[in-house]
Amino acid sequence: MSFTRLSSLADLPASLRGAYVAIGNFDGLHRGHQSIIDALRQRAGAAGVPALMLTFEPHPRDVFAPAPFMFRLTQGDAKARLAACLGLDGIVILPFDHAFSQTEAEDFVETILVEQLGVRGVITGSDFHFGRQRRGTPAFLRAAGQRLGFAVETLDLMDEGDEPISSSRIRAALSEGAVTAANRLLGYHWFFDGCVVQGDQRGRELGFPTANTMTPTGFQLAQGVYAVRARLGQRLFDGVAAYGKPMFDNQRPPFETHLFAFDEDIYGQTLQVALIGHIRGQEVFSGLDELIAAMDRDSNKARALIAEVAPLGELDEKLGFFG
């Protein structure tokens, strides 16, 4: 079965009805989430039914905030890509807004899960709640499953160190530039994409032309310099990237990626960037000569980090940043 992405249950094909379904926000689809997906695939395989993810966009916290503020690890496109690489049959990304938030827990179960999806079983994390005023607790869902004839499994959070693996923990790591720690918790090298836009051409003047991508609202990656692996269509490139412009205008800066041995006009194209390692924080230099010398050092460090990098597992390989 090929992977199917849906934004409405009205379009649900008959082949996906009666699936085992994992439900949650799944921001980042980190190793804790992946344990839920592993269980989902096992249960679906044993029952001979599809394995489906049901998730929501935008993140509910952004809907209730005065303005979007969440540092999102995976927007919808990235979440769908990860779900496909994890071997699911499909993903349903339901639009989440104030009206949807008022859905009663009973209606969510009876209308969405039973009538529209015809679920064979449901798997969630132990922290998942749903419905108006979050009345849909794990206990509520188990009772509903017993009453309406579908299996329910609730999995505990996965720990690493002294605390659970969580999206918030990964966000905190990335906001401090702790790329290695964040990637370890994710189980893959964190990536994002953006449309290449025209910048101020300052990098080209300094001998380091960059592909500039605008970052979404709420992007809270630590400003600094990073070793990166980038995908442009089916092509892979190594590079060094900078986020933040302390010597120039630093208001919502673009993410600037210098691709090694590359000189093409790619404005308007989508560049996907995976973080390999953190090189340094942002610094202010006394002049352009000192800045250029630092950029040379950064490039050498990036090449060294990339030369030693390896996929963190099967998922990391399937994402396509390692050729």
PDB file of C-alpha atoms in Angstrom:
ATOM      1  CA  MET A   1       0.000   0.000   0.000  1.00  0.00           C
ATOM      2  CA  SER A   2       1.345   3.438  -0.902  1.00  0.00           C
ATOM      3  CA  PHE A   3       1.479   6.236   1.679  1.00  0.00           C
ATOM      4  CA  THR A   4      -1.602   8.484   1.790  1.00  0.00           C
ATOM      5  CA  ARG A   5      -1.778  11.999   3.215  1.00  0.00           C
ATOM      6  CA  LEU A   6      -5.186  13.475   4.022  1.00  0.00           C
ATOM      7  CA  SER A   7      -6.437  16.734   5.506  1.00  0.00           C
ATOM      8  CA  SER A   8     -10.066  15.641   5.751  1.00  0.00           C
ATOM      9  CA  LEU A   9     -11.774  12.421   6.727  1.00  0.00           C
ATOM     10  CA  ALA A  10     -14.295  13.050   3.963  1.00  0.00           C
ATOM     11  CA  ASP A  11     -11.574  11.897   1.565  1.00  0.00           C
ATOM     12  CA  LEU A  12     -10.704   8.733   3.494  1.00  0.00           C
ATOM     13  CA  PRO A  13     -10.288   5.863   1.006  1.00  0.00           C
ATOM     14  CA  ALA A  14     -11.996   2.580   1.800  1.00  0.00           C
ATOM     15  CA  SER A  15      -8.571   0.917   1.996  1.00  0.00           C
ATOM     16  CA  LEU A  16      -7.727   2.939   5.148  1.00  0.00           C
ATOM     17  CA  ARG A  17     -10.997   2.393   6.959  1.00  0.00           C
ATOM     18  CA  GLY A  18     -10.763  -0.030   9.887  1.00  0.00           C
ATOM     19  CA  ALA A  19      -7.154   0.887  10.628  1.00  0.00           C
ATOM     20  CA  TYR A  20      -5.195   0.850  13.846  1.00  0.00           C
ATOM     21  CA  VAL A  21      -4.673   4.541  14.602  1.00  0.00           C
ATOM     22  CA  ALA A  22      -2.099   6.449  16.636  1.00  0.00           C
ATOM     23  CA  ILE A  23      -3.444   9.805  17.842  1.00  0.00           C
ATOM     24  CA  GLY A  24      -1.435  12.780  19.066  1.00  0.00           C
ATOM     25  CA  ASN A  25       0.313  16.016  18.173  1.00  0.00           C
ATOM     26  CA  PHE A  26       3.578  14.150  17.515  1.00  0.00           C
ATOM     27  CA  ASP A  27       5.660  17.325  17.148  1.00  0.00           C
ATOM     28  CA  GLY A  28       9.125  16.088  16.218  1.00  0.00           C
ATOM     29  CA  LEU A  29       8.135  12.413  16.008  1.00  0.00           C
ATOM     30  CA  HIS A  30      10.977  11.762  18.445  1.00  0.00           C
ATOM     31  CA  ARG A  31      12.064   8.385  19.826  1.00  0.00           C
ATOM     32  CA  GLY A  32       9.234   8.363  22.366  1.00  0.00           C
ATOM     33  CA  HIS A  33       6.716   8.895  19.581  1.00  0.00           C
ATOM     34  CA  GLN A  34       8.513   6.279  17.508  1.00  0.00           C
ATOM     35  CA  SER A  35       7.882   3.700  20.232  1.00  0.00           C
ATOM     36  CA  ILE A  36       4.158   4.396  19.788  1.00  0.00           C
ATOM     37  CA  ILE A  37       4.516   3.977  16.028  1.00  0.00           C
ATOM     38  CA  ASP A  38       6.399   0.681  16.507  1.00  0.00           C
ATOM     39  CA  ALA A  39       3.545  -0.643  18.650  1.00  0.00           C
ATOM     40  CA  LEU A  40       1.027   0.651  16.107  1.00  0.00           C
ATOM     41  CA  ARG A  41       2.676  -1.198  13.226  1.00  0.00           C
ATOM     42  CA  GLN A  42       2.884  -4.404  15.267  1.00  0.00           C
ATOM     43  CA  ARG A  43      -0.793  -4.308  16.272  1.00  0.00           C
ATOM     44  CA  ALA A  44      -1.933  -3.362  12.763  1.00  0.00           C
ATOM     45  CA  GLY A  45       0.213  -6.080  11.222  1.00  0.00           C
ATOM     46  CA  ALA A  46      -1.121  -8.736  13.604  1.00  0.00           C
ATOM     47  CA  ALA A  47      -4.700  -7.667  12.816  1.00  0.00           C
ATOM     48  CA  GLY A  48      -4.068  -7.388   9.082  1.00  0.00           C
ATOM     49  CA  VAL A  49      -5.256  -3.778   8.904  1.00  0.00           C
ATOM     50  CA  PRO A  50      -3.613  -0.471   7.897  1.00  0.00           C
ATOM     51  CA  ALA A  51      -1.538   1.622  10.308  1.00  0.00           C
ATOM     52  CA  LEU A  52      -2.608   5.265  10.356  1.00  0.00           C
ATOM     53  CA  MET A  53      -1.582   8.424  12.207  1.00  0.00           C
ATOM     54  CA  LEU A  54      -4.175  11.023  13.222  1.00  0.00           C
ATOM     55  CA  THR A  55      -2.711  14.392  14.131  1.00  0.00           C
ATOM     56  CA  PHE A  56      -3.560  18.096  14.088  1.00  0.00           C
ATOM     57  CA  GLU A  57      -2.296  21.359  12.590  1.00  0.00           C
ATOM     58  CA  PRO A  58      -1.627  23.941  13.769  1.00  0.00           C
ATOM     59  CA  HIS A  59      -0.491  22.920  17.225  1.00  0.00           C
ATOM     60  CA  PRO A  60      -3.359  23.463  19.695  1.00  0.00           C
ATOM     61  CA  ARG A  61      -1.179  25.684  21.884  1.00  0.00           C
ATOM     62  CA  ASP A  62      -0.778  28.133  19.000  1.00  0.00           C
ATOM     63  CA  VAL A  63      -4.544  28.249  18.469  1.00  0.00           C
ATOM     64  CA  PHE A  64      -5.187  29.394  22.036  1.00  0.00           C
ATOM     65  CA  ALA A  65      -2.264  31.848  22.168  1.00  0.00           C
ATOM     66  CA  PRO A  66      -2.686  35.540  21.187  1.00  0.00           C
ATOM     67  CA  ALA A  67      -0.234  34.843  18.336  1.00  0.00           C
ATOM     68  CA  PRO A  68       1.688  31.764  17.143  1.00  0.00           C
ATOM     69  CA  PHE A  69       4.567  31.205  19.535  1.00  0.00           C
ATOM     70  CA  MET A  70       5.454  27.520  19.494  1.00  0.00           C
ATOM     71  CA  PHE A  71       8.929  26.523  18.353  1.00  0.00           C
ATOM     72  CA  ARG A  72       7.713  23.758  16.078  1.00  0.00           C
ATOM     73  CA  LEU A  73      10.031  20.818  15.501  1.00  0.00           C
ATOM     74  CA  THR A  74       8.005  19.486  12.570  1.00  0.00           C
ATOM     75  CA  GLN A  75       5.404  21.319  10.556  1.00  0.00           C
ATOM     76  CA  GLY A  76       2.839  19.236   8.670  1.00  0.00           C
ATOM     77  CA  ASP A  77       5.036  18.446   5.657  1.00  0.00           C
ATOM     78  CA  ALA A  78       7.914  17.202   7.806  1.00  0.00           C
ATOM     79  CA  LYS A  79       5.553  15.200  10.017  1.00  0.00           C
ATOM     80  CA  ALA A  80       4.094  13.472   6.953  1.00  0.00           C
ATOM     81  CA  ARG A  81       7.563  12.723   5.599  1.00  0.00           C
ATOM     82  CA  LEU A  82       8.597  11.152   8.897  1.00  0.00           C
ATOM     83  CA  ALA A  83       5.387   9.122   9.104  1.00  0.00           C
ATOM     84  CA  ALA A  84       6.011   7.717   5.620  1.00  0.00           C
ATOM     85  CA  CYS A  85       9.625   6.856   6.474  1.00  0.00           C
ATOM     86  CA  LEU A  86       8.388   5.085   9.628  1.00  0.00           C
ATOM     87  CA  GLY A  87       6.384   2.710   7.477  1.00  0.00           C
ATOM     88  CA  LEU A  88       2.841   3.938   8.097  1.00  0.00           C
ATOM     89  CA  ASP A  89       0.145   3.560   5.488  1.00  0.00           C
ATOM     90  CA  GLY A  90      -1.114   7.084   5.882  1.00  0.00           C
ATOM     91  CA  ILE A  91      -1.498  10.243   7.913  1.00  0.00           C
ATOM     92  CA  VAL A  92      -4.574  12.385   8.538  1.00  0.00           C
ATOM     93  CA  ILE A  93      -3.703  15.969   9.505  1.00  0.00           C
ATOM     94  CA  LEU A  94      -6.946  17.517  10.722  1.00  0.00           C
ATOM     95  CA  PRO A  95      -7.180  21.329  10.855  1.00  0.00           C
ATOM     96  CA  PHE A  96      -7.330  22.456  14.476  1.00  0.00           C
ATOM     97  CA  ASP A  97      -9.139  25.692  15.311  1.00  0.00           C
ATOM     98  CA  HIS A  98     -11.336  27.129  18.063  1.00  0.00           C
ATOM     99  CA  ALA A  99     -14.435  25.447  16.668  1.00  0.00           C
ATOM    100  CA  PHE A 100     -12.756  22.034  16.558  1.00  0.00           C
ATOM    101  CA  SER A 101     -11.518  22.535  20.124  1.00  0.00           C
ATOM    102  CA  GLN A 102     -15.132  22.628  21.280  1.00  0.00           C
ATOM    103  CA  THR A 103     -15.780  19.059  20.068  1.00  0.00           C
ATOM    104  CA  GLU A 104     -17.007  17.021  23.003  1.00  0.00           C
ATOM    105  CA  ALA A 105     -14.892  13.992  23.860  1.00  0.00           C
ATOM    106  CA  GLU A 106     -17.879  11.711  23.192  1.00  0.00           C
ATOM    107  CA  ASP A 107     -18.367  13.224  19.736  1.00  0.00           C
ATOM    108  CA  PHE A 108     -14.678  12.878  18.908  1.00  0.00           C
ATOM    109  CA  VAL A 109     -14.851   9.162  19.668  1.00  0.00           C
ATOM    110  CA  GLU A 110     -18.233   8.366  18.143  1.00  0.00           C
ATOM    111  CA  THR A 111     -18.038  10.579  15.041  1.00  0.00           C
ATOM    112  CA  ILE A 112     -14.337  10.701  14.130  1.00  0.00           C
ATOM    113  CA  LEU A 113     -13.014   7.401  15.441  1.00  0.00           C
ATOM    114  CA  VAL A 114     -16.024   5.125  14.980  1.00  0.00           C
ATOM    115  CA  GLU A 115     -18.218   6.567  12.201  1.00  0.00           C
ATOM    116  CA  GLN A 116     -15.592   8.134   9.950  1.00  0.00           C
ATOM    117  CA  LEU A 117     -12.503   6.003  10.591  1.00  0.00           C
ATOM    118  CA  GLY A 118     -14.092   2.773  11.771  1.00  0.00           C
ATOM    119  CA  VAL A 119     -11.023   2.171  13.923  1.00  0.00           C
ATOM    120  CA  ARG A 120      -9.943  -1.345  14.822  1.00  0.00           C
ATOM    121  CA  GLY A 121      -7.774  -0.004  17.621  1.00  0.00           C
ATOM    122  CA  VAL A 122      -6.228   3.178  18.998  1.00  0.00           C
ATOM    123  CA  ILE A 123      -2.784   3.780  20.510  1.00  0.00           C
ATOM    124  CA  THR A 124      -1.804   6.989  22.327  1.00  0.00           C
ATOM    125  CA  GLY A 125       0.794   8.238  24.732  1.00  0.00           C
ATOM    126  CA  SER A 126      -0.137   8.437  28.390  1.00  0.00           C
ATOM    127  CA  ASP A 127      -0.190  12.257  28.250  1.00  0.00           C
ATOM    128  CA  PHE A 128      -2.695  12.514  25.379  1.00  0.00           C
ATOM    129  CA  HIS A 129      -6.000  14.292  26.093  1.00  0.00           C
ATOM    130  CA  PHE A 130      -8.712  15.325  23.659  1.00  0.00           C
ATOM    131  CA  GLY A 131     -12.084  17.020  23.395  1.00  0.00           C
ATOM    132  CA  ARG A 132     -13.488  20.166  24.973  1.00  0.00           C
ATOM    133  CA  GLN A 133     -11.770  21.050  28.250  1.00  0.00           C
ATOM    134  CA  ARG A 134      -9.476  18.035  27.666  1.00  0.00           C
ATOM    135  CA  ARG A 135     -12.146  15.697  29.051  1.00  0.00           C
ATOM    136  CA  GLY A 136     -10.921  12.862  26.841  1.00  0.00           C
ATOM    137  CA  THR A 137      -8.474  11.195  29.221  1.00  0.00           C
ATOM    138  CA  PRO A 138      -6.775   7.830  28.634  1.00  0.00           C
ATOM    139  CA  ALA A 139      -9.301   6.251  31.037  1.00  0.00           C
ATOM    140  CA  PHE A 140     -12.191   7.854  29.108  1.00  0.00           C
ATOM    141  CA  LEU A 141     -10.825   6.466  25.835  1.00  0.00           C
ATOM    142  CA  ARG A 142     -10.382   2.944  27.256  1.00  0.00           C
ATOM    143  CA  ALA A 143     -13.967   2.934  28.539  1.00  0.00           C
ATOM    144  CA  ALA A 144     -15.233   4.178  25.171  1.00  0.00           C
ATOM    145  CA  GLY A 145     -13.303   1.460  23.389  1.00  0.00           C
ATOM    146  CA  GLN A 146     -14.819  -1.241  25.566  1.00  0.00           C
ATOM    147  CA  ARG A 147     -18.286   0.167  24.947  1.00  0.00           C
ATOM    148  CA  LEU A 148     -17.936   0.691  21.195  1.00  0.00           C
ATOM    149  CA  GLY A 149     -15.792  -2.286  20.271  1.00  0.00           C
ATOM    150  CA  PHE A 150     -12.274  -1.072  19.509  1.00  0.00           C
ATOM    151  CA  ALA A 151      -8.997  -1.792  21.284  1.00  0.00           C
ATOM    152  CA  VAL A 152      -7.200   0.947  23.213  1.00  0.00           C
ATOM    153  CA  GLU A 153      -3.555   0.946  24.271  1.00  0.00           C
ATOM    154  CA  THR A 154      -1.880   3.713  26.242  1.00  0.00           C
ATOM    155  CA  LEU A 155       1.914   3.757  26.357  1.00  0.00           C
ATOM    156  CA  ASP A 156       4.054   5.387  29.027  1.00  0.00           C
ATOM    157  CA  LEU A 157       6.569   8.063  28.104  1.00  0.00           C
ATOM    158  CA  MET A 158      10.061   6.883  27.191  1.00  0.00           C
ATOM    159  CA  ASP A 159      12.799   8.032  29.564  1.00  0.00           C
ATOM    160  CA  GLU A 160      16.385   8.945  28.808  1.00  0.00           C
ATOM    161  CA  GLY A 161      18.515  10.010  31.707  1.00  0.00           C
ATOM    162  CA  ASP A 162      16.441  11.371  34.550  1.00  0.00           C
ATOM    163  CA  GLU A 163      13.501  12.648  32.511  1.00  0.00           C
ATOM    164  CA  PRO A 164      11.175  11.597  29.694  1.00  0.00           C
ATOM    165  CA  ILE A 165      11.944  12.202  26.047  1.00  0.00           C
ATOM    166  CA  SER A 166       9.621  15.031  25.055  1.00  0.00           C
ATOM    167  CA  SER A 167       9.172  17.644  22.361  1.00  0.00           C
ATOM    168  CA  SER A 168       9.703  20.415  24.926  1.00  0.00           C
ATOM    169  CA  ARG A 169      12.996  18.861  26.024  1.00  0.00           C
ATOM    170  CA  ILE A 170      14.188  18.798  22.403  1.00  0.00           C
ATOM    171  CA  ARG A 171      13.069  22.383  21.816  1.00  0.00           C
ATOM    172  CA  ALA A 172      15.054  23.451  24.869  1.00  0.00           C
ATOM    173  CA  ALA A 173      18.157  21.654  23.580  1.00  0.00           C
ATOM    174  CA  LEU A 174      17.944  23.289  20.154  1.00  0.00           C
ATOM    175  CA  SER A 175      17.363  26.718  21.693  1.00  0.00           C
ATOM    176  CA  GLU A 176      20.697  26.243  23.502  1.00  0.00           C
ATOM    177  CA  GLY A 177      22.529  24.987  20.403  1.00  0.00           C
ATOM    178  CA  ALA A 178      22.788  21.462  21.835  1.00  0.00           C
ATOM    179  CA  VAL A 179      22.348  19.813  18.430  1.00  0.00           C
ATOM    180  CA  THR A 180      23.921  16.470  19.340  1.00  0.00           C
ATOM    181  CA  ALA A 181      21.634  16.041  22.346  1.00  0.00           C
ATOM    182  CA  ALA A 182      18.542  17.050  20.365  1.00  0.00           C
ATOM    183  CA  ASN A 183      19.390  14.669  17.515  1.00  0.00           C
ATOM    184  CA  ARG A 184      19.947  11.813  19.976  1.00  0.00           C
ATOM    185  CA  LEU A 185      16.501  12.350  21.489  1.00  0.00           C
ATOM    186  CA  LEU A 186      14.917  12.601  18.056  1.00  0.00           C
ATOM    187  CA  GLY A 187      16.652   9.530  16.681  1.00  0.00           C
ATOM    188  CA  TYR A 188      17.500  11.420  13.495  1.00  0.00           C
ATOM    189  CA  HIS A 189      19.224  14.646  12.473  1.00  0.00           C
ATOM    190  CA  TRP A 190      16.743  17.471  12.932  1.00  0.00           C
ATOM    191  CA  PHE A 191      15.770  19.076   9.645  1.00  0.00           C
ATOM    192  CA  PHE A 192      13.603  21.863   8.302  1.00  0.00           C
ATOM    193  CA  ASP A 193      13.006  23.410   4.923  1.00  0.00           C
ATOM    194  CA  GLY A 194      12.301  26.763   3.383  1.00  0.00           C
ATOM    195  CA  CYS A 195      12.033  28.628   0.109  1.00  0.00           C
ATOM    196  CA  VAL A 196      15.301  30.237  -0.952  1.00  0.00           C
ATOM    197  CA  VAL A 197      14.915  34.021  -1.024  1.00  0.00           C
ATOM    198  CA  GLN A 198      17.204  36.817  -2.078  1.00  0.00           C
ATOM    199  CA  GLY A 199      19.304  38.214   0.756  1.00  0.00           C
ATOM    200  CA  ASP A 200      21.524  41.248   1.036  1.00  0.00           C
ATOM    201  CA  GLN A 201      24.283  39.580  -1.060  1.00  0.00           C
ATOM    202  CA  ARG A 202      26.790  40.285   1.716  1.00  0.00           C
ATOM    203  CA  GLY A 203      27.917  36.649   1.868  1.00  0.00           C
ATOM    204  CA  ARG A 204      28.743  36.648  -1.849  1.00  0.00           C
ATOM    205  CA  GLU A 205      30.782  39.824  -1.413  1.00  0.00           C
ATOM    206  CA  LEU A 206      32.757  38.102   1.370  1.00  0.00           C
ATOM    207  CA  GLY A 207      33.407  34.988  -0.744  1.00  0.00           C
ATOM    208  CA  PHE A 208      30.761  32.860   1.002  1.00  0.00           C
ATOM    209  CA  PRO A 209      27.543  32.988  -1.062  1.00  0.00           C
ATOM    210  CA  THR A 210      24.575  31.671   0.901  1.00  0.00           C
ATOM    211  CA  ALA A 211      21.163  30.228   0.194  1.00  0.00           C
ATOM    212  CA  ASN A 212      18.882  32.175   2.501  1.00  0.00           C
ATOM    213  CA  THR A 213      15.650  30.662   3.787  1.00  0.00           C
ATOM    214  CA  MET A 214      13.191  32.535   5.961  1.00  0.00           C
ATOM    215  CA  THR A 215      12.387  30.918   9.277  1.00  0.00           C
ATOM    216  CA  PRO A 216       8.819  30.461  10.551  1.00  0.00           C
ATOM    217  CA  THR A 217       7.321  32.427  13.404  1.00  0.00           C
ATOM    218  CA  GLY A 218       8.442  30.905  16.690  1.00  0.00           C
ATOM    219  CA  PHE A 219      11.737  29.580  15.320  1.00  0.00           C
ATOM    220  CA  GLN A 220      13.974  29.512  18.403  1.00  0.00           C
ATOM    221  CA  LEU A 221      17.099  27.690  17.299  1.00  0.00           C
ATOM    222  CA  ALA A 222      20.109  29.186  19.077  1.00  0.00           C
ATOM    223  CA  GLN A 223      21.748  31.829  16.943  1.00  0.00           C
ATOM    224  CA  GLY A 224      25.143  30.641  15.840  1.00  0.00           C
ATOM    225  CA  VAL A 225      27.039  28.635  13.239  1.00  0.00           C
ATOM    226  CA  TYR A 226      26.244  25.031  12.276  1.00  0.00           C
ATOM    227  CA  ALA A 227      27.580  22.187  10.159  1.00  0.00           C
ATOM    228  CA  VAL A 228      24.748  21.087   7.867  1.00  0.00           C
ATOM    229  CA  ARG A 229      23.749  18.613   5.183  1.00  0.00           C
ATOM    230  CA  ALA A 230      21.305  20.032   2.629  1.00  0.00           C
ATOM    231  CA  ARG A 231      18.983  18.535   0.028  1.00  0.00           C
ATOM    232  CA  LEU A 232      18.065  20.393  -3.146  1.00  0.00           C
ATOM    233  CA  GLY A 233      15.660  18.165  -5.008  1.00  0.00           C
ATOM    234  CA  GLN A 234      17.483  14.833  -5.161  1.00  0.00           C
ATOM    235  CA  ARG A 235      20.934  16.363  -4.731  1.00  0.00           C
ATOM    236  CA  LEU A 236      22.882  16.394  -1.469  1.00  0.00           C
ATOM    237  CA  PHE A 237      25.342  19.067  -0.385  1.00  0.00           C
ATOM    238  CA  ASP A 238      27.550  19.649   2.640  1.00  0.00           C
ATOM    239  CA  GLY A 239      27.728  23.114   4.061  1.00  0.00           C
ATOM    240  CA  VAL A 240      28.108  25.550   6.886  1.00  0.00           C
ATOM    241  CA  ALA A 241      25.211  27.736   8.008  1.00  0.00           C
ATOM    242  CA  ALA A 242      24.712  30.812  10.139  1.00  0.00           C
ATOM    243  CA  TYR A 243      21.605  31.900  11.983  1.00  0.00           C
ATOM    244  CA  GLY A 244      21.630  35.469  13.296  1.00  0.00           C
ATOM    245  CA  LYS A 245      23.436  38.615  12.198  1.00  0.00           C
ATOM    246  CA  PRO A 246      24.910  40.307  15.267  1.00  0.00           C
ATOM    247  CA  MET A 247      27.078  42.634  13.131  1.00  0.00           C
ATOM    248  CA  PHE A 248      24.159  43.675  10.920  1.00  0.00           C
ATOM    249  CA  ASP A 249      20.336  43.755  11.134  1.00  0.00           C
ATOM    250  CA  ASN A 250      19.428  40.941  13.557  1.00  0.00           C
ATOM    251  CA  GLN A 251      15.633  41.239  13.441  1.00  0.00           C
ATOM    252  CA  ARG A 252      14.170  37.834  12.497  1.00  0.00           C
ATOM    253  CA  PRO A 253      17.216  36.841  10.453  1.00  0.00           C
ATOM    254  CA  PRO A 254      17.096  34.238   7.686  1.00  0.00           C
ATOM    255  CA  PHE A 255      18.881  30.917   7.981  1.00  0.00           C
ATOM    256  CA  GLU A 256      21.911  31.341   5.720  1.00  0.00           C
ATOM    257  CA  THR A 257      23.466  28.184   4.275  1.00  0.00           C
ATOM    258  CA  HIS A 258      26.764  28.214   2.411  1.00  0.00           C
ATOM    259  CA  LEU A 259      26.909  25.074   0.266  1.00  0.00           C
ATOM    260  CA  PHE A 260      30.426  23.882  -0.450  1.00  0.00           C
ATOM    261  CA  ALA A 261      31.501  23.808  -4.126  1.00  0.00           C
ATOM    262  CA  PHE A 262      28.159  25.223  -5.282  1.00  0.00           C
ATOM    263  CA  ASP A 263      27.301  28.287  -7.346  1.00  0.00           C
ATOM    264  CA  GLU A 264      23.819  28.223  -8.881  1.00  0.00           C
ATOM    265  CA  ASP A 265      20.789  30.497  -8.890  1.00  0.00           C
ATOM    266  CA  ILE A 266      18.234  28.609  -6.790  1.00  0.00           C
ATOM    267  CA  TYR A 267      15.877  31.438  -5.785  1.00  0.00           C
ATOM    268  CA  GLY A 268      12.342  30.149  -5.316  1.00  0.00           C
ATOM    269  CA  GLN A 269      13.423  26.545  -4.809  1.00  0.00           C
ATOM    270  CA  THR A 270      12.953  24.597  -1.569  1.00  0.00           C
ATOM    271  CA  LEU A 271      16.083  23.781   0.407  1.00  0.00           C
ATOM    272  CA  GLN A 272      15.937  21.112   3.109  1.00  0.00           C
ATOM    273  CA  VAL A 273      18.574  21.451   5.816  1.00  0.00           C
ATOM    274  CA  ALA A 274      19.628  18.891   8.442  1.00  0.00           C
ATOM    275  CA  LEU A 275      21.727  19.995  11.404  1.00  0.00           C
ATOM    276  CA  ILE A 276      24.887  17.939  11.827  1.00  0.00           C
ATOM    277  CA  GLY A 277      26.567  19.867  14.624  1.00  0.00           C
ATOM    278  CA  HIS A 278      26.933  23.192  16.416  1.00  0.00           C
ATOM    279  CA  ILE A 279      30.212  25.001  15.735  1.00  0.00           C
ATOM    280  CA  ARG A 280      29.962  28.185  17.789  1.00  0.00           C
ATOM    281  CA  GLY A 281      27.623  30.848  19.034  1.00  0.00           C
ATOM    282  CA  GLN A 282      27.268  34.199  17.322  1.00  0.00           C
ATOM    283  CA  GLU A 283      30.157  36.624  17.735  1.00  0.00           C
ATOM    284  CA  VAL A 284      30.795  40.258  16.853  1.00  0.00           C
ATOM    285  CA  PHE A 285      34.096  40.843  15.048  1.00  0.00           C
ATOM    286  CA  SER A 286      36.185  43.984  14.825  1.00  0.00           C
ATOM    287  CA  GLY A 287      36.052  44.084  11.034  1.00  0.00           C
ATOM    288  CA  LEU A 288      35.395  42.170   7.838  1.00  0.00           C
ATOM    289  CA  ASP A 289      38.874  40.629   7.681  1.00  0.00           C
ATOM    290  CA  GLU A 290      38.364  39.055  11.109  1.00  0.00           C
ATOM    291  CA  LEU A 291      34.894  37.909  10.061  1.00  0.00           C
ATOM    292  CA  ILE A 292      36.218  36.271   6.870  1.00  0.00           C
ATOM    293  CA  ALA A 293      38.946  34.472   8.851  1.00  0.00           C
ATOM    294  CA  ALA A 294      36.295  33.145  11.243  1.00  0.00           C
ATOM    295  CA  MET A 295      34.170  31.958   8.315  1.00  0.00           C
ATOM    296  CA  ASP A 296      37.178  30.052   6.945  1.00  0.00           C
ATOM    297  CA  ARG A 297      37.648  28.364  10.322  1.00  0.00           C
ATOM    298  CA  ASP A 298      33.932  27.583  10.547  1.00  0.00           C
ATOM    299  CA  SER A 299      33.998  25.954   7.109  1.00  0.00           C
ATOM    300  CA  ASN A 300      36.931  23.751   8.056  1.00  0.00           C
ATOM    301  CA  LYS A 301      35.241  22.698  11.290  1.00  0.00           C
ATOM    302  CA  ALA A 302      32.015  21.949   9.423  1.00  0.00           C
ATOM    303  CA  ARG A 303      33.842  19.746   6.932  1.00  0.00           C
ATOM    304  CA  ALA A 304      35.482  17.844   9.790  1.00  0.00           C
ATOM    305  CA  LEU A 305      32.163  17.289  11.601  1.00  0.00           C
ATOM    306  CA  ILE A 306      30.417  16.163   8.429  1.00  0.00           C
ATOM    307  CA  ALA A 307      33.246  13.772   7.542  1.00  0.00           C
ATOM    308  CA  GLU A 308      32.646  11.892  10.804  1.00  0.00           C
ATOM    309  CA  VAL A 309      28.837  11.881  10.805  1.00  0.00           C
ATOM    310  CA  ALA A 310      26.800   8.706  10.386  1.00  0.00           C
ATOM    311  CA  PRO A 311      23.044   8.036  10.333  1.00  0.00           C
ATOM    312  CA  LEU A 312      21.513   7.602  13.772  1.00  0.00           C
ATOM    313  CA  GLY A 313      19.433   4.659  12.615  1.00  0.00           C
ATOM    314  CA  GLU A 314      17.159   3.352   9.899  1.00  0.00           C
ATOM    315  CA  LEU A 315      14.828   6.358  10.051  1.00  0.00           C
ATOM    316  CA  ASP A 316      17.740   8.750   9.626  1.00  0.00           C
ATOM    317  CA  GLU A 317      18.870   6.836   6.537  1.00  0.00           C
ATOM    318  CA  LYS A 318      15.382   6.840   5.007  1.00  0.00           C
ATOM    319  CA  LEU A 319      15.086  10.635   5.385  1.00  0.00           C
ATOM    320  CA  GLY A 320      17.669  10.889   2.623  1.00  0.00           C
ATOM    321  CA  PHE A 321      20.383  13.149   4.019  1.00  0.00           C
ATOM    322  CA  PHE A 322      23.059  10.474   3.811  1.00  0.00           C
ATOM    323  CA  GLY A 323      22.938   9.426   0.149  1.00  0.00           C
TER     324      GLY A 323
END
